[in-house]
XYZ file of C-alpha atoms in Angstrom:
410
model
C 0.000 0.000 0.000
C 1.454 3.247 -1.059
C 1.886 6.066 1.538
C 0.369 9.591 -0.379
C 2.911 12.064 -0.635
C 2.763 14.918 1.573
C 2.738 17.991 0.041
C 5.176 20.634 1.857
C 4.558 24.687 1.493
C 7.603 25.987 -0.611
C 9.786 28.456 1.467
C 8.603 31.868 1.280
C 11.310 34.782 1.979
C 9.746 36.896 5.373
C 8.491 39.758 3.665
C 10.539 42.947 3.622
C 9.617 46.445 4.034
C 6.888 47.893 1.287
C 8.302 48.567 -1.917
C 7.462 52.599 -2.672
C 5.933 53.222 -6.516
C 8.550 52.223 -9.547
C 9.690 55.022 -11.399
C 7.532 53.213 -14.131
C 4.446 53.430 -12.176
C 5.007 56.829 -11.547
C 5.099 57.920 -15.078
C 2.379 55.706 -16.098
C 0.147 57.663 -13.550
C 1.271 61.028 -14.490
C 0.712 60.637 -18.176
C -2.749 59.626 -16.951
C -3.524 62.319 -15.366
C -1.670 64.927 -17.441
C -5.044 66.839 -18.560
C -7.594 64.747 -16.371
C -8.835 63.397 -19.109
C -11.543 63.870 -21.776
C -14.307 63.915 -18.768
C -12.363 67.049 -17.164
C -14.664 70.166 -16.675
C -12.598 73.177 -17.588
C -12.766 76.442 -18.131
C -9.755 78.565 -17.877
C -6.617 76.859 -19.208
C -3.096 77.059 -17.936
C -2.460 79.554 -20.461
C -4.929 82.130 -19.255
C -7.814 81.667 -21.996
C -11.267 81.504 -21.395
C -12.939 78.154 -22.995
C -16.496 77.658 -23.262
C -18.278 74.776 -21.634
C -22.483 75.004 -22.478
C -23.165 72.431 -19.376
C -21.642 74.993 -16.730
C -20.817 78.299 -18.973
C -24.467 79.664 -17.275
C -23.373 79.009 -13.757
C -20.282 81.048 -14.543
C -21.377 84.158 -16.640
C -21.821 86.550 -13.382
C -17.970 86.362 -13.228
C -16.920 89.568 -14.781
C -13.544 91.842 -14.332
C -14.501 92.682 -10.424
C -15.330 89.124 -9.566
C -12.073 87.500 -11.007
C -10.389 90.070 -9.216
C -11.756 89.095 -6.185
C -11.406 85.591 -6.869
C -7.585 86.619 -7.181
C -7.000 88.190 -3.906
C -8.691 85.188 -2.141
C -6.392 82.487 -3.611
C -3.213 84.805 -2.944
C -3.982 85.850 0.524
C -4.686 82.064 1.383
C -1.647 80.595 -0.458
C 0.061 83.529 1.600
C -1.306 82.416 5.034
C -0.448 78.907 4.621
C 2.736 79.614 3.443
C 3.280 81.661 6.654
C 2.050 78.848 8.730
C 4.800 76.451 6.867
C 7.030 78.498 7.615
C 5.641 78.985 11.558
C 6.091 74.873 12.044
C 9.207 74.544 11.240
C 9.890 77.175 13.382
C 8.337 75.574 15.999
C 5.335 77.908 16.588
C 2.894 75.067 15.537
C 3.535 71.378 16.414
C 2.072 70.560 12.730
C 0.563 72.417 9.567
C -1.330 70.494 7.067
C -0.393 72.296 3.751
C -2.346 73.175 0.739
C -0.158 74.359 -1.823
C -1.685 73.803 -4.882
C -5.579 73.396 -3.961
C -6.328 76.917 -3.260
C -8.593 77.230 -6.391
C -10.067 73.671 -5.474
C -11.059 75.246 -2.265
C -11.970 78.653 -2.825
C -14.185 78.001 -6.175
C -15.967 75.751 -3.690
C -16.082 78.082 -1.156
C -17.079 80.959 -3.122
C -20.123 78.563 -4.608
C -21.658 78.410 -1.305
C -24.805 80.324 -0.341
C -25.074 81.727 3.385
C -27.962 78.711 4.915
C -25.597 76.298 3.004
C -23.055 73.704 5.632
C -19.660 72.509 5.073
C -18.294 69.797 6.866
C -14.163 70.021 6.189
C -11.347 67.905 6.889
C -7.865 69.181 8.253
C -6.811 71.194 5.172
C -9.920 73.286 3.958
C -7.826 76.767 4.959
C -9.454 78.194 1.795
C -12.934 77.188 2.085
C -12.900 78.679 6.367
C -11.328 81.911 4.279
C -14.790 82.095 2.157
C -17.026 80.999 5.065
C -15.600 83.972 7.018
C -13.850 82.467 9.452
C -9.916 84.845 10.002
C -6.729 82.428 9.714
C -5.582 83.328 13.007
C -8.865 80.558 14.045
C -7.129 78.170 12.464
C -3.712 78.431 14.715
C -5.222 76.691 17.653
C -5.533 73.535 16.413
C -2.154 73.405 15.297
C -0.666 74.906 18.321
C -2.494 72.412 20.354
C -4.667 74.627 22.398
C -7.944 74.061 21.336
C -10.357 72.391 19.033
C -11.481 75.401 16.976
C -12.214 78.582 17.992
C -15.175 79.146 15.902
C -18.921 78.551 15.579
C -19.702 75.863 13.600
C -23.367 77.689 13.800
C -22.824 81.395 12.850
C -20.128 80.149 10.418
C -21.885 77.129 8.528
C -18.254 75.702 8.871
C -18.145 72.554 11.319
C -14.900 71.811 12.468
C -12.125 70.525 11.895
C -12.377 66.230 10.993
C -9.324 64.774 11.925
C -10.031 61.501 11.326
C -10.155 60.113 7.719
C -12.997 60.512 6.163
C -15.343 60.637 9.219
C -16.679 64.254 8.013
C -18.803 62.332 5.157
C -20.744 60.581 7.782
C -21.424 63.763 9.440
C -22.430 65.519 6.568
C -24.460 62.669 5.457
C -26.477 62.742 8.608
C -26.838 66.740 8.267
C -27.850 66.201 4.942
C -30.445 63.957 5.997
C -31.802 66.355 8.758
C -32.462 69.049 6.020
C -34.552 66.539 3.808
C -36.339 65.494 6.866
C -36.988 68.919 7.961
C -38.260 70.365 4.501
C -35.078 72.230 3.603
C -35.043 71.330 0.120
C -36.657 71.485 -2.907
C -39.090 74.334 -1.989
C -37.927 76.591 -4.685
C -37.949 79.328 -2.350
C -34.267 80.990 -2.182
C -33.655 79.445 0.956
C -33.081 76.021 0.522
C -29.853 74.368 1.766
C -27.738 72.331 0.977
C -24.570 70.806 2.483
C -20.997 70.010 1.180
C -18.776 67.635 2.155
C -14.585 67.697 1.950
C -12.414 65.196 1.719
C -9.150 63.675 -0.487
C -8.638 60.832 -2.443
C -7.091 58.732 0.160
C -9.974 59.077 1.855
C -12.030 57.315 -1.179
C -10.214 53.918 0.303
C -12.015 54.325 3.683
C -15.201 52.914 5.019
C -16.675 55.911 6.049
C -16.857 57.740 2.537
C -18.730 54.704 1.144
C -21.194 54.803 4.005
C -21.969 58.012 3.343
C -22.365 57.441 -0.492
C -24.871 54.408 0.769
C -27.047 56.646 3.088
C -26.902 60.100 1.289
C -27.814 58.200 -2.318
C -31.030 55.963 -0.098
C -32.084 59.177 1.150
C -31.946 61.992 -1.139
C -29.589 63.911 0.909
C -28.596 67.065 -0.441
C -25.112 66.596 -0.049
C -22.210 67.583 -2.406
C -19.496 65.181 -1.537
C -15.980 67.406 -2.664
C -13.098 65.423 -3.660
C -9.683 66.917 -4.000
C -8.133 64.533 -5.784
C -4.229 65.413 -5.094
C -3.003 62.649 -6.975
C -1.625 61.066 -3.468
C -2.839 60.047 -0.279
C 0.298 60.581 1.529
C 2.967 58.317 0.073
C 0.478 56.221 -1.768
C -0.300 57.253 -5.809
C -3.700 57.078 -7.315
C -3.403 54.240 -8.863
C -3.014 51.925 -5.850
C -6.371 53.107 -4.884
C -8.957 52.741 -8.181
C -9.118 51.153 -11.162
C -11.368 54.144 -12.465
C -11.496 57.473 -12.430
C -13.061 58.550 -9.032
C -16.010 60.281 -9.662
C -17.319 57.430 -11.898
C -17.439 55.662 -8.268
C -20.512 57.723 -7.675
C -22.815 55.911 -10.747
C -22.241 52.919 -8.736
C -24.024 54.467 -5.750
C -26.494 55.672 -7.981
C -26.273 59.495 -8.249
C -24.092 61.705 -10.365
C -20.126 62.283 -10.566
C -18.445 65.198 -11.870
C -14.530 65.766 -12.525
C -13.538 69.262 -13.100
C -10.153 71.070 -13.129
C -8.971 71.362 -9.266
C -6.207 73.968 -10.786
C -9.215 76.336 -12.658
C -11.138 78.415 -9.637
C -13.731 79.412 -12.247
C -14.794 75.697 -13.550
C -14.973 74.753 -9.813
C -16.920 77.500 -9.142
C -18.907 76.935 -11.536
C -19.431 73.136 -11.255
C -19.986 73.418 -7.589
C -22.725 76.097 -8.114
C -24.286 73.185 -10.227
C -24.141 70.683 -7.614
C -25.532 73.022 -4.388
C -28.589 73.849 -7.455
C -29.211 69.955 -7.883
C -29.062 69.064 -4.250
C -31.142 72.208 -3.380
C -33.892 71.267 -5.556
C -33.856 67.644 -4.393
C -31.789 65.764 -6.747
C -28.814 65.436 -4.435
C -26.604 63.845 -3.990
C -23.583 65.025 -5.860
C -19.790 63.693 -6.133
C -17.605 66.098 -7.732
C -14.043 65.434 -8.237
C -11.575 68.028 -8.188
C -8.461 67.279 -10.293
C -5.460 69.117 -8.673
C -2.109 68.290 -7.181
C -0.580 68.731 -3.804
C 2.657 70.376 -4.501
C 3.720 70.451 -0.485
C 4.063 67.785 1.643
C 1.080 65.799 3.193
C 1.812 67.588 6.569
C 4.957 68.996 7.485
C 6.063 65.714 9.200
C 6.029 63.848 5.727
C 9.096 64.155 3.399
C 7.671 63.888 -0.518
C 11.265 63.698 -1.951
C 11.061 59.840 -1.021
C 8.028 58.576 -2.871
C 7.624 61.114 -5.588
C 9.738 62.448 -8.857
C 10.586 66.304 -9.266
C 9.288 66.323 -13.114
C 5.861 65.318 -11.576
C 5.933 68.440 -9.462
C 7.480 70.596 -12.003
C 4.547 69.753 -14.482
C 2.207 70.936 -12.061
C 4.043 73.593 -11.336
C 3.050 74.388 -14.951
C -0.607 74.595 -13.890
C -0.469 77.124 -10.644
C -3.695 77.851 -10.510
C -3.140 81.359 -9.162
C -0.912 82.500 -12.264
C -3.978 81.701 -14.469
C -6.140 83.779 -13.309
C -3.245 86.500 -13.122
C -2.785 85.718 -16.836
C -6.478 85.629 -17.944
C -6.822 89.595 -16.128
C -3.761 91.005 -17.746
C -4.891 89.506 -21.088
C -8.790 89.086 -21.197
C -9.458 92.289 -18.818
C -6.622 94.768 -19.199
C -6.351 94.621 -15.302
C -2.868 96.343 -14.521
C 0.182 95.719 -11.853
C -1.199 98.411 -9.438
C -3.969 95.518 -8.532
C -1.348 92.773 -8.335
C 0.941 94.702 -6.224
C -1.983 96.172 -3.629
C -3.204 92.581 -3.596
C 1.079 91.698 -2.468
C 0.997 94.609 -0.142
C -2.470 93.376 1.160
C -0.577 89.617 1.885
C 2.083 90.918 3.479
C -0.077 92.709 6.054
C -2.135 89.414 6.575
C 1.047 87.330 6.882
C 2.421 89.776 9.384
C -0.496 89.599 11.647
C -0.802 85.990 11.470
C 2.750 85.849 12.465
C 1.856 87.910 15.388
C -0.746 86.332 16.982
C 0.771 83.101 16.699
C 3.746 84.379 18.765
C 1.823 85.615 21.517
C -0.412 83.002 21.465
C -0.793 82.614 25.534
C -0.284 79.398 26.947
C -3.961 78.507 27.939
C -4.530 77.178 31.791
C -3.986 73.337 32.862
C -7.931 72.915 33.251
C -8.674 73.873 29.550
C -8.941 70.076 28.532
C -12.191 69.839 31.359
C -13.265 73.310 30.583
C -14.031 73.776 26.850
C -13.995 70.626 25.749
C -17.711 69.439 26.840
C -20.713 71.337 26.844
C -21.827 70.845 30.528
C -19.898 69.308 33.302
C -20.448 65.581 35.070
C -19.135 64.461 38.508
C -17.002 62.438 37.022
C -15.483 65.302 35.026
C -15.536 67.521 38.168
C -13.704 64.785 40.042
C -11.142 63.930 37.166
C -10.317 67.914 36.700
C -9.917 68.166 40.579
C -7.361 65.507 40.617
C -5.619 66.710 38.084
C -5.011 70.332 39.559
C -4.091 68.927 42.480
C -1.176 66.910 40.342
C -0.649 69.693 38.826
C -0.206 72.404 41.768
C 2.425 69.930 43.332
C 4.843 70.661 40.922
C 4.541 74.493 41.471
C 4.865 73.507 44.791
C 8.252 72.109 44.216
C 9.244 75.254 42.483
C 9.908 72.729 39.309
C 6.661 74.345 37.368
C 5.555 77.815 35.888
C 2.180 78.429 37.209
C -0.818 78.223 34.833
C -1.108 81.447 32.422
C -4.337 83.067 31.729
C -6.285 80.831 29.272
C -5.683 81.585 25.804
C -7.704 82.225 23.018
């Protein structure tokens, strides 16, 4: 009687660190992306000239000479802010800054789209779209100084706050969304409908909560414009190792519409995200709309792009600032002249200056912050944990080993 042969597993190698994009890869996905395709809403080129698009031309033709201009300033005094805060973290004014160097007409021709009953839910780099809802950059410091949450209303604003966790803002939004369909919001055709908009990158396409959110906001109706900046990475990670498609044709799946527009052209996303509030205002929602841009910073200013990414990638892009557009298409399309440009300049160096400022004297706020602006109303439980705590706290100073707590900071 013959004994079966065993079969043995072959000897696999342990496996070794992950293996970063080939410089193959790399080029593959660039020359994909290189105009966003034949599905790419766009209209102002690199170049400066005004191209005609009949789906979204009508939700653009408001923007004359004054309104560019103004669309100008906003995306220089915001690249001029975060540039300033760069510049404040490695100086060690802010334990982290999450950079947007290259989104600023992503975020501000969504911004600008909004109407004043509209709601954004952001994630940790809408700087430009809190610049549109009102809200001053010196708000934003907190949060990256580590002392406090946000320092505005969420309320008065229409801005919640900050999402620090991946993609968690598109459940939120999806549940506001929800609340305005349940409580008539929409689709009165009354000029005071709402809508609400939701931010997030392409990484965060690759996370559970984002497809929730497509799942409830498309079973419901919600009128909820779900804003994709798609960066082309999601920190180290290309596009490419996330979809086999383009992103916003994730959205037929889910059964409502997807849009990809130029994330470099502030008046396509303007106008395409006018479009979208309009459909989920009238009760068509929901909306995904994919902005095609390019993150020419680091993720944060702990991450280090030079090792995952080429320098002709960034130099292309580079190509496509979407703040010399616009400067192109005034000089050339609307005779606008350098005394703008250089009162706009004058106007960022006053803005950078104050930032600055108040950053530096930013006052240490007291030990009991964390119990007393963090919840609403107090428990015995809290009362008992903050107690403790000050107790710890005032032993040091007794020592002589610890300042004593500052006034509480803004």
């Amino acid at each position: 009687m013959s004994v079966p042969h065993r079969w043995t597993p072959p000897a696999v190698a342990p496996p070794g660190p992950p293996a970063g994009p080939t410089r193959e890869q790399v080029l593959a996905g660039l020359k994909g992306t290189d105009a966003g395709g034949p599905e790419l809403v766009q209209l102002l080129t690199p170049e400066g000239e005004r191209v005609e698009d009949p789906r979204f031309d009508a939700y653009a033709e408001d923007v004359g000479t004054g309104e560019l201009r103004s669309l100008y300033r906003d995306l220089v005094l915001v690249r001029r802010f975060d540039r300033e805060a760069n510049a404040l973290q490695r100086q060690g004014q802010l334990g982290i800054w999450v950079p947007l160097l290259g989104q600023e007409a992503a975020q501000v021709g969504a911004g600008r789209a909004l109407q004043p009953q509209d709601m954004a839910f952001p994630s940790y780099r809408e700087h430009g779209v809190a610049w549109c809802r009102g809200i001053d950059p010196t708000e934003l410091l907190g949060i990256f100084r580590g002392t406090d949450h946000g320092s505005w209303d969420p309320v008065a604003t229409r801005f919640h706050l900050y999402t620090i966790v991946i993609g968690n803002q598109c459940l939120n939004a999806t549940g506001y969304a929800m609340g305005q369909r349940f409580e008539g919001r929409v689709g009165n055709n009354d000029g005071a409908d709402e809508a609400t908009i939701c931010f997030f990158g392409d990484g965060a396409t690759s996370q559970g909560d984002v497809h929730e959110g497509f799942v409830w906001a498309a079973v419901y109706d919600a009128p909820v414009v779900f804003y994709c900046q798609n960066n082309q990475w999601a920190i180290s990670e290309p596009l490419e190792r996330q979809t086999r498609v383009p992103l916003h044709r994730r959205a037929h799946g889910y059964g409502f519409p997807g849009i990809r527009v130029d994330g470099n052209d502030v008046l396509a996303c303007l106008a395409v995200t006018r479009w979208a509030l309009d459909e989920c205002r009238s009760g068509n929602g929901p909306v995904l709309v994919e902005a095609f841009t390019y993150r020419m910073d680091a993720h944060t200013t702990s991450d280090d792009p030079t090792r995952y990414r080429l320098a002709d990638e960034l130099e292309l892009w580079r190509l496509k600032d979407p703040i010399e557009r616009v400067r192109v298409h005034l000089v050339r399309g609307h005779g606008v002249g350098q005394e703008f440009f250089d009162g706009v300049e004058a106007e960022a160096d006053e803005l950078a200056e104050r930032f600055r400022r108040f950053c530096v004297e930013m006052p240490t706020p007291a030990p009991d912050r964390m119990f007393s602006q963090v919840y609403a109303e107090g428990s015995p439980l809290l009362d008992d944990q903050r107690a403790q705590f000050l107790a710890y706290h005032a032993s040091f100073e007794a020592e002589g080993s610890l300042v004593g707590p500052s006034s509480e900071g803004a």
